[in-house]
Short mmCIF file of C-alpha atoms in Angstrom, two decimals:
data_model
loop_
_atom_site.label_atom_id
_atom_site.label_comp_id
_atom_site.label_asym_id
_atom_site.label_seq_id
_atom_site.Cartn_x
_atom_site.Cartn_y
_atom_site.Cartn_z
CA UNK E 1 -172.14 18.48 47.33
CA UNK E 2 -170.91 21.07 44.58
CA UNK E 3 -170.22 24.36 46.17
CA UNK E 4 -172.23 27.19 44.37
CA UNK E 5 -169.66 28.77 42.03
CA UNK E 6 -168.48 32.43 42.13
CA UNK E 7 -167.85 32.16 38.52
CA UNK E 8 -169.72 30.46 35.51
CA UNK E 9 -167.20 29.71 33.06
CA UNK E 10 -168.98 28.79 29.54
CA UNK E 11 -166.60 27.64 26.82
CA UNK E 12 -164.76 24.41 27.98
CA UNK E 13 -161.37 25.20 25.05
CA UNK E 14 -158.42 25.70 26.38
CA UNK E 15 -158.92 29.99 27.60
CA UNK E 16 -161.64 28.39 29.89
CA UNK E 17 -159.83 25.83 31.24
CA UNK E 18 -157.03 27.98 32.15
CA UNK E 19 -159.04 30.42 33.44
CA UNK E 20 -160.87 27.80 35.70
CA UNK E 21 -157.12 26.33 37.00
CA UNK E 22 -156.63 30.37 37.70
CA UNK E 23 -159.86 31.33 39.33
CA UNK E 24 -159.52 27.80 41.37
CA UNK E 25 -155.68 29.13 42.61
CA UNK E 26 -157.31 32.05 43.57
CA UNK E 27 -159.74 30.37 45.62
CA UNK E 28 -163.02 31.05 43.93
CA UNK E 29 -165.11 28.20 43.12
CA UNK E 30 -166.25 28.20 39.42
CA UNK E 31 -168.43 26.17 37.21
CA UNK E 32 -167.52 25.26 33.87
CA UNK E 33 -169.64 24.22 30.89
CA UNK E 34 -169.29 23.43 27.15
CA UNK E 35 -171.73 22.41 24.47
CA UNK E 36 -169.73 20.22 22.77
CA UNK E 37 -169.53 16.49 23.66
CA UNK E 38 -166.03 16.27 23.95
CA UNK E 39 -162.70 18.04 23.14
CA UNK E 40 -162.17 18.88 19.62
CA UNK E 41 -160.54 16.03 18.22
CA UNK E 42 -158.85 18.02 15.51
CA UNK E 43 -156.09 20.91 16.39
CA UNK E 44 -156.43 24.32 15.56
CA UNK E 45 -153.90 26.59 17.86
CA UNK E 46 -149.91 24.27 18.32
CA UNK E 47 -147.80 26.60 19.13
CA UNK E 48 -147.09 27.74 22.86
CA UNK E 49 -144.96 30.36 23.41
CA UNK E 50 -142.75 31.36 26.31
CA UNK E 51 -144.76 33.48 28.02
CA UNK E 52 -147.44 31.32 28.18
CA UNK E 53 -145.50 28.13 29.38
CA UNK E 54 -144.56 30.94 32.28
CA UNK E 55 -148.33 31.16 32.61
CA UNK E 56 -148.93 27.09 33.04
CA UNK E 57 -145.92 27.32 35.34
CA UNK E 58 -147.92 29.48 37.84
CA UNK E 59 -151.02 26.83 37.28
CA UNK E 60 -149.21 24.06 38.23
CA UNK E 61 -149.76 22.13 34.95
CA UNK E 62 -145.87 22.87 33.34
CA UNK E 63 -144.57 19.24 33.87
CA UNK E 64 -147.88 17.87 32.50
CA UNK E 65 -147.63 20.14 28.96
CA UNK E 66 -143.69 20.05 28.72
CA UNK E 67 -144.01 16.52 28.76
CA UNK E 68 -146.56 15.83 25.86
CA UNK E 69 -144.99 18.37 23.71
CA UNK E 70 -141.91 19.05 21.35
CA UNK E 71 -139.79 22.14 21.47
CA UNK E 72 -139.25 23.89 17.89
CA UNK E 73 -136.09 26.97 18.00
CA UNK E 74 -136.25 28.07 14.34
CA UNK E 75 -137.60 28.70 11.33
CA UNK E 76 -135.85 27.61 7.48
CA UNK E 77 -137.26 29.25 4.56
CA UNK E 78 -136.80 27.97 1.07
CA UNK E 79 -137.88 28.61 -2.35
CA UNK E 80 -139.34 26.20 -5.22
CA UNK E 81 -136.05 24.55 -5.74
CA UNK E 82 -135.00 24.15 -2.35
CA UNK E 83 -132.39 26.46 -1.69
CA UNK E 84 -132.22 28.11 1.45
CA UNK E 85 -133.14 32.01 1.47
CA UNK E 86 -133.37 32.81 5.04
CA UNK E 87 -132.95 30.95 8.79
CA UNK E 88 -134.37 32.73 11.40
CA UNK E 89 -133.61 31.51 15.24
CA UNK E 90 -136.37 31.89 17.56
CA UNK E 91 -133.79 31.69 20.59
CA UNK E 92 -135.20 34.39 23.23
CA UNK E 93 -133.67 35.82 26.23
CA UNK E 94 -135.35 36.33 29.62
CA UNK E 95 -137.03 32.51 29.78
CA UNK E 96 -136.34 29.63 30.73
CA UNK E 97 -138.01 28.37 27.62
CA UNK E 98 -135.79 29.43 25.19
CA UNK E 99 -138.00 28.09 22.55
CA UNK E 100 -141.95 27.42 21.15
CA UNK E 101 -143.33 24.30 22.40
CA UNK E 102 -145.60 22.12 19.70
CA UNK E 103 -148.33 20.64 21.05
CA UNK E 104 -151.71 20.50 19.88
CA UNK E 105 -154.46 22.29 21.18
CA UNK E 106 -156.35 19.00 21.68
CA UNK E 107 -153.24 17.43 23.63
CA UNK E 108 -152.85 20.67 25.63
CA UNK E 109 -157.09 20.75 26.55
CA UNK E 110 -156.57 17.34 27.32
CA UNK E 111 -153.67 18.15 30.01
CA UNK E 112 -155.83 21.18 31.57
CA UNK E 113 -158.79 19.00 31.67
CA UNK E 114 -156.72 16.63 34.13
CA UNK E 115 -155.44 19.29 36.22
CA UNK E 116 -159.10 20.49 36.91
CA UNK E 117 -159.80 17.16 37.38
CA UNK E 118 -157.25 16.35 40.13
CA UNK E 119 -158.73 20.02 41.89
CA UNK E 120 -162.03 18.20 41.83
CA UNK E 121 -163.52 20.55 39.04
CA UNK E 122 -165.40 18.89 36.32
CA UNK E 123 -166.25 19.99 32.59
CA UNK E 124 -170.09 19.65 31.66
CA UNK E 125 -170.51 18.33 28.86
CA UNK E 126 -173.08 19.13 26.21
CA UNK E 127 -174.34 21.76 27.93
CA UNK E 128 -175.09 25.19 26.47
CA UNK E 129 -175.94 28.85 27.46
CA UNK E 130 -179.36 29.46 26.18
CA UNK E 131 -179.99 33.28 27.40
CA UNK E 132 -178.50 35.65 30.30
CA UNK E 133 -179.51 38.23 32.45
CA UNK E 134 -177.44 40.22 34.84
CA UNK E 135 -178.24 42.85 37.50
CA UNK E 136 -176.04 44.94 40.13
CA UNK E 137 -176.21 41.68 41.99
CA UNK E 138 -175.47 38.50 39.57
CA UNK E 139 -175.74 37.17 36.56
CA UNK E 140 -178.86 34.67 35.72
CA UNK E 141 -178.07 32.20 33.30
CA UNK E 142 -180.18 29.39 31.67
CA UNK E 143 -178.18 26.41 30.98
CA UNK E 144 -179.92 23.74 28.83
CA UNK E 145 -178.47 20.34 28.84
CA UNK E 146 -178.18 17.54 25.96
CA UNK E 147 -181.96 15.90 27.49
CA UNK E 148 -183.41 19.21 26.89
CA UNK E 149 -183.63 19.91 30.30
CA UNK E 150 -183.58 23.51 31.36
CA UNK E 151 -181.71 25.06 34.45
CA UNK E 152 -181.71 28.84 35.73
CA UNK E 153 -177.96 29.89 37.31
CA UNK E 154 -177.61 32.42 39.62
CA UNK E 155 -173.63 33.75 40.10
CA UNK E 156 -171.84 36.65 41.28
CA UNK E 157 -169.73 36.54 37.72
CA UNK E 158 -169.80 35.25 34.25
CA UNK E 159 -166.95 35.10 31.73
CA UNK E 160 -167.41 33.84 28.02
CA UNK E 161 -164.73 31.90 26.59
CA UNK E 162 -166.90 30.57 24.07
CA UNK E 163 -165.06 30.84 20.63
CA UNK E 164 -165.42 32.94 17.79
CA UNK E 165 -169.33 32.42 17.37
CA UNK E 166 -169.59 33.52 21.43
CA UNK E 167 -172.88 33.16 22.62
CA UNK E 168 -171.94 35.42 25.47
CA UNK E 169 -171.03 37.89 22.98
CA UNK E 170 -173.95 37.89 21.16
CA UNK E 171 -176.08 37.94 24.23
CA UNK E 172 -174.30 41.27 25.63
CA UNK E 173 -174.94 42.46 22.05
CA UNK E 174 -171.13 43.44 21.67
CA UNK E 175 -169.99 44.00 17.89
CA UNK E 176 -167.51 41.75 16.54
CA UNK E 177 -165.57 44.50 14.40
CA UNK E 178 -163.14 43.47 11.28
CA UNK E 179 -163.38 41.17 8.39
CA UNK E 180 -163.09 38.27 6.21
CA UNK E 181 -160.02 37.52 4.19
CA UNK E 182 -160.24 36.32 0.33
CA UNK E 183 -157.54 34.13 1.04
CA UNK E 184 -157.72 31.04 2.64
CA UNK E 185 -155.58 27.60 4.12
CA UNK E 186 -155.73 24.07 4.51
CA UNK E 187 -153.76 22.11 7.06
CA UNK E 188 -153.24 18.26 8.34
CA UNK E 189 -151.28 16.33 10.58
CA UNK E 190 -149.53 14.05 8.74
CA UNK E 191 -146.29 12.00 8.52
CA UNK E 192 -143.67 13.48 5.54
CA UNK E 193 -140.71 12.01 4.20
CA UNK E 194 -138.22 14.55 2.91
CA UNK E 195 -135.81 13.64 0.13
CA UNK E 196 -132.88 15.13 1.83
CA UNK E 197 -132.77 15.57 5.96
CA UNK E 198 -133.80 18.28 7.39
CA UNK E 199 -133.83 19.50 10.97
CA UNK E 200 -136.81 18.11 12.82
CA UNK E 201 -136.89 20.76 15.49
CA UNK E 202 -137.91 23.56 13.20
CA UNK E 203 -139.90 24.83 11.09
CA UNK E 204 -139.66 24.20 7.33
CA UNK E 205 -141.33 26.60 4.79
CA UNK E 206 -140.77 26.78 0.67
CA UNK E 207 -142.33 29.33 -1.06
CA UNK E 208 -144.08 28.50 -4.48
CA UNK E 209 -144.81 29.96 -7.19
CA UNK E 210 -148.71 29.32 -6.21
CA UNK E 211 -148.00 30.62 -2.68
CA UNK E 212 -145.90 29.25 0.44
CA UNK E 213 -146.43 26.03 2.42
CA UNK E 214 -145.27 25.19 6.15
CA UNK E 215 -144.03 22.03 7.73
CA UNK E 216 -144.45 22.71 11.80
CA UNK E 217 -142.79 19.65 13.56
CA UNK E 218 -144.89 17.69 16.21
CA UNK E 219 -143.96 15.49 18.46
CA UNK E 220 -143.74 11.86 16.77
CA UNK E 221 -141.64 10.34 14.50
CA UNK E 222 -141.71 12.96 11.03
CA UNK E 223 -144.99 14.40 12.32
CA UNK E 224 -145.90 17.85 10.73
CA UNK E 225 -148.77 20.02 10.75
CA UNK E 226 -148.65 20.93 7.31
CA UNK E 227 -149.99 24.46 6.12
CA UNK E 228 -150.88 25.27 2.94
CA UNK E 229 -151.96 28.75 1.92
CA UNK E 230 -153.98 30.03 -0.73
CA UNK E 231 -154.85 26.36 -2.16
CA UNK E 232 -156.36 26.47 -5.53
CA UNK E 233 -159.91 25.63 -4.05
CA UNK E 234 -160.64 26.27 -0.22
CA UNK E 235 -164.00 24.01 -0.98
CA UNK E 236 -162.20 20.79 -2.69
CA UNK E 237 -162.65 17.66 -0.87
CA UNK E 238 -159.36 16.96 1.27
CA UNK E 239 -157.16 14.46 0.73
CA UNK E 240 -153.43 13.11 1.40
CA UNK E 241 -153.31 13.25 -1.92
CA UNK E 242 -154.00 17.09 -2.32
CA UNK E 243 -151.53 17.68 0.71
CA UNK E 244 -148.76 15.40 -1.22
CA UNK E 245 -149.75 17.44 -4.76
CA UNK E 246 -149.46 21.18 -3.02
CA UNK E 247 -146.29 20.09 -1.02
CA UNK E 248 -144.56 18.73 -4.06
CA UNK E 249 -145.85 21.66 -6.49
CA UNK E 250 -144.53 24.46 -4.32
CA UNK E 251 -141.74 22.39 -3.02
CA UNK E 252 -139.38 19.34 -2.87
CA UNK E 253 -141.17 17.49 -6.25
CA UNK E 254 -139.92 14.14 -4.46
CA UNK E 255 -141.32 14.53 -1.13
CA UNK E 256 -144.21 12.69 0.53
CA UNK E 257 -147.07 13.14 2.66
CA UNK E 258 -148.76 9.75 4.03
CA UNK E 259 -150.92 8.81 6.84
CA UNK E 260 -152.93 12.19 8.49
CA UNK E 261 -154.83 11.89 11.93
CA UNK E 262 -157.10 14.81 10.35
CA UNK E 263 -157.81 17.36 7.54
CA UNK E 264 -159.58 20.62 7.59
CA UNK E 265 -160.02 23.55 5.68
CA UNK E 266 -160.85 27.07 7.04
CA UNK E 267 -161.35 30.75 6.07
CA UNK E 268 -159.22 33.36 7.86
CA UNK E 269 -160.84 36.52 9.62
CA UNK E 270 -159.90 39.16 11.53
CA UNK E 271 -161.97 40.59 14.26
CA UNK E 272 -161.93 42.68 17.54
CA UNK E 273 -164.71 43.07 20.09
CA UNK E 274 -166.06 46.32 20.48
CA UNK E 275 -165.51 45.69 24.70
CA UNK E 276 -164.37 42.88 26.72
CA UNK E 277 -166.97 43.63 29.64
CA UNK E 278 -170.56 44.74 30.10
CA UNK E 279 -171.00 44.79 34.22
CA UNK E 280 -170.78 40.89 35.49
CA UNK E 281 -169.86 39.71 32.16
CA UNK E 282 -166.57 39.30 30.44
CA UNK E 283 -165.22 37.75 27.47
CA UNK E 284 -161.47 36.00 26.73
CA UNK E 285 -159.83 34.50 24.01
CA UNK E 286 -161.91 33.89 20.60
CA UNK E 287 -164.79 35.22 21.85
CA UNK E 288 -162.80 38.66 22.10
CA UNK E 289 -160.38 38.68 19.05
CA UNK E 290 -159.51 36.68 16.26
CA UNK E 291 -157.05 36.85 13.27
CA UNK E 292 -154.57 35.08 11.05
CA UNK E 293 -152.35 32.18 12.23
CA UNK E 294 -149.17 34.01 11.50
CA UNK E 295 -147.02 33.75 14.46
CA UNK E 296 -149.07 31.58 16.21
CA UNK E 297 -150.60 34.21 18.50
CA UNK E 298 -154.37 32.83 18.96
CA UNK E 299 -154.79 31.01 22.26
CA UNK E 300 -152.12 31.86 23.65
CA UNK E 301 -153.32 35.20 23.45
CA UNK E 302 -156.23 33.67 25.03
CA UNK E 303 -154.82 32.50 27.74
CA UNK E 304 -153.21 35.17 28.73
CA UNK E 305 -156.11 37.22 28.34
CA UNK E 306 -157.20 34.50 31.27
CA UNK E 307 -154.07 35.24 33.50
CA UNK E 308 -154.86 38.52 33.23
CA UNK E 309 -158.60 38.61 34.35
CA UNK E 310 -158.02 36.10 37.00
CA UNK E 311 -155.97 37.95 40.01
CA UNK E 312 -158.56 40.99 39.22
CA UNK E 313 -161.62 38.81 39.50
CA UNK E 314 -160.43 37.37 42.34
CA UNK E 315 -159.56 40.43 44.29
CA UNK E 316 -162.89 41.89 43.41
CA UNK E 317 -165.41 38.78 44.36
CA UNK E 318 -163.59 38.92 47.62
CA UNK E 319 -163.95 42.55 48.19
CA UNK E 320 -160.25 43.30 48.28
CA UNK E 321 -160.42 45.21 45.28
CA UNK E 322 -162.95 48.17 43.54
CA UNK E 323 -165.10 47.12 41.09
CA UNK E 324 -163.16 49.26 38.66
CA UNK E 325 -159.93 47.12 39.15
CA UNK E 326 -161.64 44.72 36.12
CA UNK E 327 -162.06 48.01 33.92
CA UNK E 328 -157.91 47.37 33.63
CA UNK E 329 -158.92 43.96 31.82
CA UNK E 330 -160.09 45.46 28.65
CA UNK E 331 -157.87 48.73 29.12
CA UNK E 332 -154.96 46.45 29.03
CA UNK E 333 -155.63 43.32 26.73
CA UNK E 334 -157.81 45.27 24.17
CA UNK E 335 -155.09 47.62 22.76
CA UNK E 336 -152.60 44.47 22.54
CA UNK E 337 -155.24 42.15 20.69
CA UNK E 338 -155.61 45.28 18.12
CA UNK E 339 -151.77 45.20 17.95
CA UNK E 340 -151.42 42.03 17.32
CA UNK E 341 -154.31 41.89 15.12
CA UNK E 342 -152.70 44.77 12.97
CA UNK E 343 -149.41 42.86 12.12
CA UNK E 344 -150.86 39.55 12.28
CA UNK E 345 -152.95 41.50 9.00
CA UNK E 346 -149.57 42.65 7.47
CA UNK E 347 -148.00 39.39 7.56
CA UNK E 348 -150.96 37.51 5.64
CA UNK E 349 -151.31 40.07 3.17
CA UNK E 350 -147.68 39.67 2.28
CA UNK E 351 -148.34 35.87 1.96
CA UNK E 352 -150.83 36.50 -0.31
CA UNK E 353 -148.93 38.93 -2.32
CA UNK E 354 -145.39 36.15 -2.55
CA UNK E 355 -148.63 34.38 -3.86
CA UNK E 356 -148.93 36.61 -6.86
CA UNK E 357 -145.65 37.18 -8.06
CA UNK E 358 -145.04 35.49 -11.06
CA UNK E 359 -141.95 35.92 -13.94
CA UNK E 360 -138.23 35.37 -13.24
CA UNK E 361 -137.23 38.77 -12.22
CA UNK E 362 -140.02 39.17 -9.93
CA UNK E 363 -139.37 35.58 -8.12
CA UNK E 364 -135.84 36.90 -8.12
CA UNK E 365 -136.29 40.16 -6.25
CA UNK E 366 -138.97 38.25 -3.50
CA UNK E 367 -136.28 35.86 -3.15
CA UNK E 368 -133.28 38.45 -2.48
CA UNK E 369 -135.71 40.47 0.04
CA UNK E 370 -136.76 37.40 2.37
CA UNK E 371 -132.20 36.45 2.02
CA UNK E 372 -131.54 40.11 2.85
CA UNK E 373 -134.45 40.85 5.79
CA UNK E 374 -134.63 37.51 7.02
CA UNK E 375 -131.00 36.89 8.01
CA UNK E 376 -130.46 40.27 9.43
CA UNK E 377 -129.38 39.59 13.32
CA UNK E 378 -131.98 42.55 14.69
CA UNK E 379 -135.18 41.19 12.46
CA UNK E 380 -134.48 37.73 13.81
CA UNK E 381 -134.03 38.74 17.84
CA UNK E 382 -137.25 41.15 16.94
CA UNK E 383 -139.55 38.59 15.36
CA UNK E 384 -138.46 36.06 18.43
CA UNK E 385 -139.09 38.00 21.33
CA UNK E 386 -142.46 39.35 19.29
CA UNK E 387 -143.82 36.28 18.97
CA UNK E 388 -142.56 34.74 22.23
CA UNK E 389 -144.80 37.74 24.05
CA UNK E 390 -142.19 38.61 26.93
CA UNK E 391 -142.25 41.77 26.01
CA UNK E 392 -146.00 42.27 27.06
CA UNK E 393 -146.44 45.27 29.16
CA UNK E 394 -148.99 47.61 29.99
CA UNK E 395 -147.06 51.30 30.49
CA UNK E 396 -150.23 52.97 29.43
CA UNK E 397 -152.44 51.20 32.07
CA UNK E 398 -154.62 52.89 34.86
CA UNK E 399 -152.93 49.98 37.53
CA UNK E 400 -149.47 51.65 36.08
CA UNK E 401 -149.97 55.21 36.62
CA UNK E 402 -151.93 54.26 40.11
CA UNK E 403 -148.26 52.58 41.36
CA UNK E 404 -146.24 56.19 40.50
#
């Protein structure tokens, strides 16, 4: 028999399922629900960072994820002819892993699933969060399933790790501050041939006169997510044959893109929830903040955001902590999603102004910038341990002033 869960978890991606592996570590039982039928089966988020790999160390899943993925340790920039303007090492000190990992988000749900699996926790599928109440006491929630059939949820807690359209947020009525970017991107997996070799633990941008375009290795023989920003029409039918065109117009003219596992086009926003709690109810990941792909921030953002509500929740459904103790949740993960959100901005709108420069002279002077700033020895150790998130702390934080 299922043990009543402390915790309803709703959003089965992969913030929920880490937060479920945490929770379960901490010895609270949770339930976990998704209305989708199954994992995504195309990826969104592949980069995870050192910090977070940390994180799956303490869950017990590290072997699992190391093992499916491919590490990547730097970054090539080129421009429309090829040469080489800038290579930036993303080398970091104070990790083991001295590197990003790529693996897809699907490949990396797909891992967490099997660790909750092995615990004897199972994701329910097709099942959604139709409304929720909450008292001093619990949270109600009605679950509907994929037969229509209707269930009312008691629980102590309830945490929404339901995406960017959260139905948890909505239902706690919490603005979703920020906006909608003109610019957009495309991206595929998909299998490129390059005329000349190139290093196939890195990744591989040119920059175009139409905009830039990234080549993120993946495990696999001359697998690539390939990104393409600011395409000429966000709303065209996809095709290899657009991916081959863009690569080849804003880079090697005798490359080629062949066989893609999928395709998808998407518009980029940038958004912050107004608060990351209301009583019983929390949110993580998407549901709380999303922006840009630059730097490849997203879930693991998320799942941090999951590490760091975990031990508190825990403590607190036990009793061995105040209430208050999850006030620190949103005190400190809010102001570093609005940091990261703020030059996760600046880096897209400088995409999209390389995008307009046009005429020798100003190609020139873009050029000589990204040579000059991007092989300077302090903007390369700054941009790796940035985007590796070791550097993470919380200084300003009630918990930090408490322990002086």
């Amino acid at each position: 028999m299922r043990p009543t869960p402390e915790v309803l978890i709703v959003g089965a991606g992969p913030v929920g399922l880490a937060l479920a592996l945490d929770l379960h570590r901490h010895g609270l039982a949770v339930r976990i629900v998704d209305q989708a039928a199954a994992p995504s089966t195309w990826s969104k988020a592949q980069a995870i960072h050192a910090r977070t790999l940390e994180v799956f160390e303490h869950l017990g899943v590290i072997d699992a994820i190391l093992a499916g993925g491919k590490p990547f340790r730097g970054f090539r920039a080129h421009n429309q002819a090829g040469e080489e303007l800038a290579h930036v090492s993303l080398a970091i000190h104070g990790s083991r892993y001295n590197y990003v990992l790529s693996l897809s988000q699907r490949e990396t749900e797909l891992r967490l699933i099997e660790a909750l699996a092995e615990r004897g926790i199972e994701v329910e599928r097709e099942v959604r969060l139709d409304a929720l109440r909450q008292d001093d006491g619990g949270v109600e929630a009605e679950l509907v399933n994929a037969a229509g059939e209707r269930e009312v949820l008691r629980v102590p807690w309830l945490v929404g790790c339901d995406g960017a359209h959260s139905t948890v947020r909505h239902a706690l009525e919490i603005e979703f501050e920020g906006f909608q970017y003109v610019s957009a991107l495309i991206q595929a997996d998909v299998r490129i041939e390059w005329p000349t070799p190139l290093p196939d633990d890195e990744v591989i941008t040119y920059i175009g006169d139409d905009g830039p375009v990234a080549a993120f290795p993946l495990p696999g023989e001359r697998r690539y997510r390939l990104i393409v920003f600011n395409p000429p029409d966000v709303d065209a039918e996809l095709s290899v044959e657009l991916f081959d065109q863009l690569l080849r117009s804003r880079g090697p003219t005798d490359a080629r893109v062949s066989d893609p596992k999928w395709m998808v086009a998407f518009r980029i926003h940038c958004r912050l929830a107004a608060a990351y709690r209301r009583g019983r109810v929390m949110i993580a990941g998407d549901a709380a903040h999303i922006h840009s792909p630059a730097g490849g921030q997203g879930m693991n953002m998320g799942i941090q955001d999951a590490h760091n509500l975990a031990w508190k929740l825990a403590l607190v459904a036990r009793g061995r902590g105040r209430p208050e103790l999850l006030d620190t949740y949103e005190e400190e993960r809010r102001p570093l999603a609005r940091d990261v959100l703020s030059w996760t901005d600046v880096a897209t709108r400088n995409m999209t102004t390389v995008a307009g420069l046009r005429g020798p002279i100003a190609r020139g002077l873009r050029n000589q910038m990204i040579r000059v700033m991007g092989n300077l020895g302090f903007v390369q150790s700054r941009m790796a341990q940035t985007i590796s998130m070791l550097e993470v702390g919380y200084p300003k934080s009630s918990l930090a002033a408490e322990s002086q």
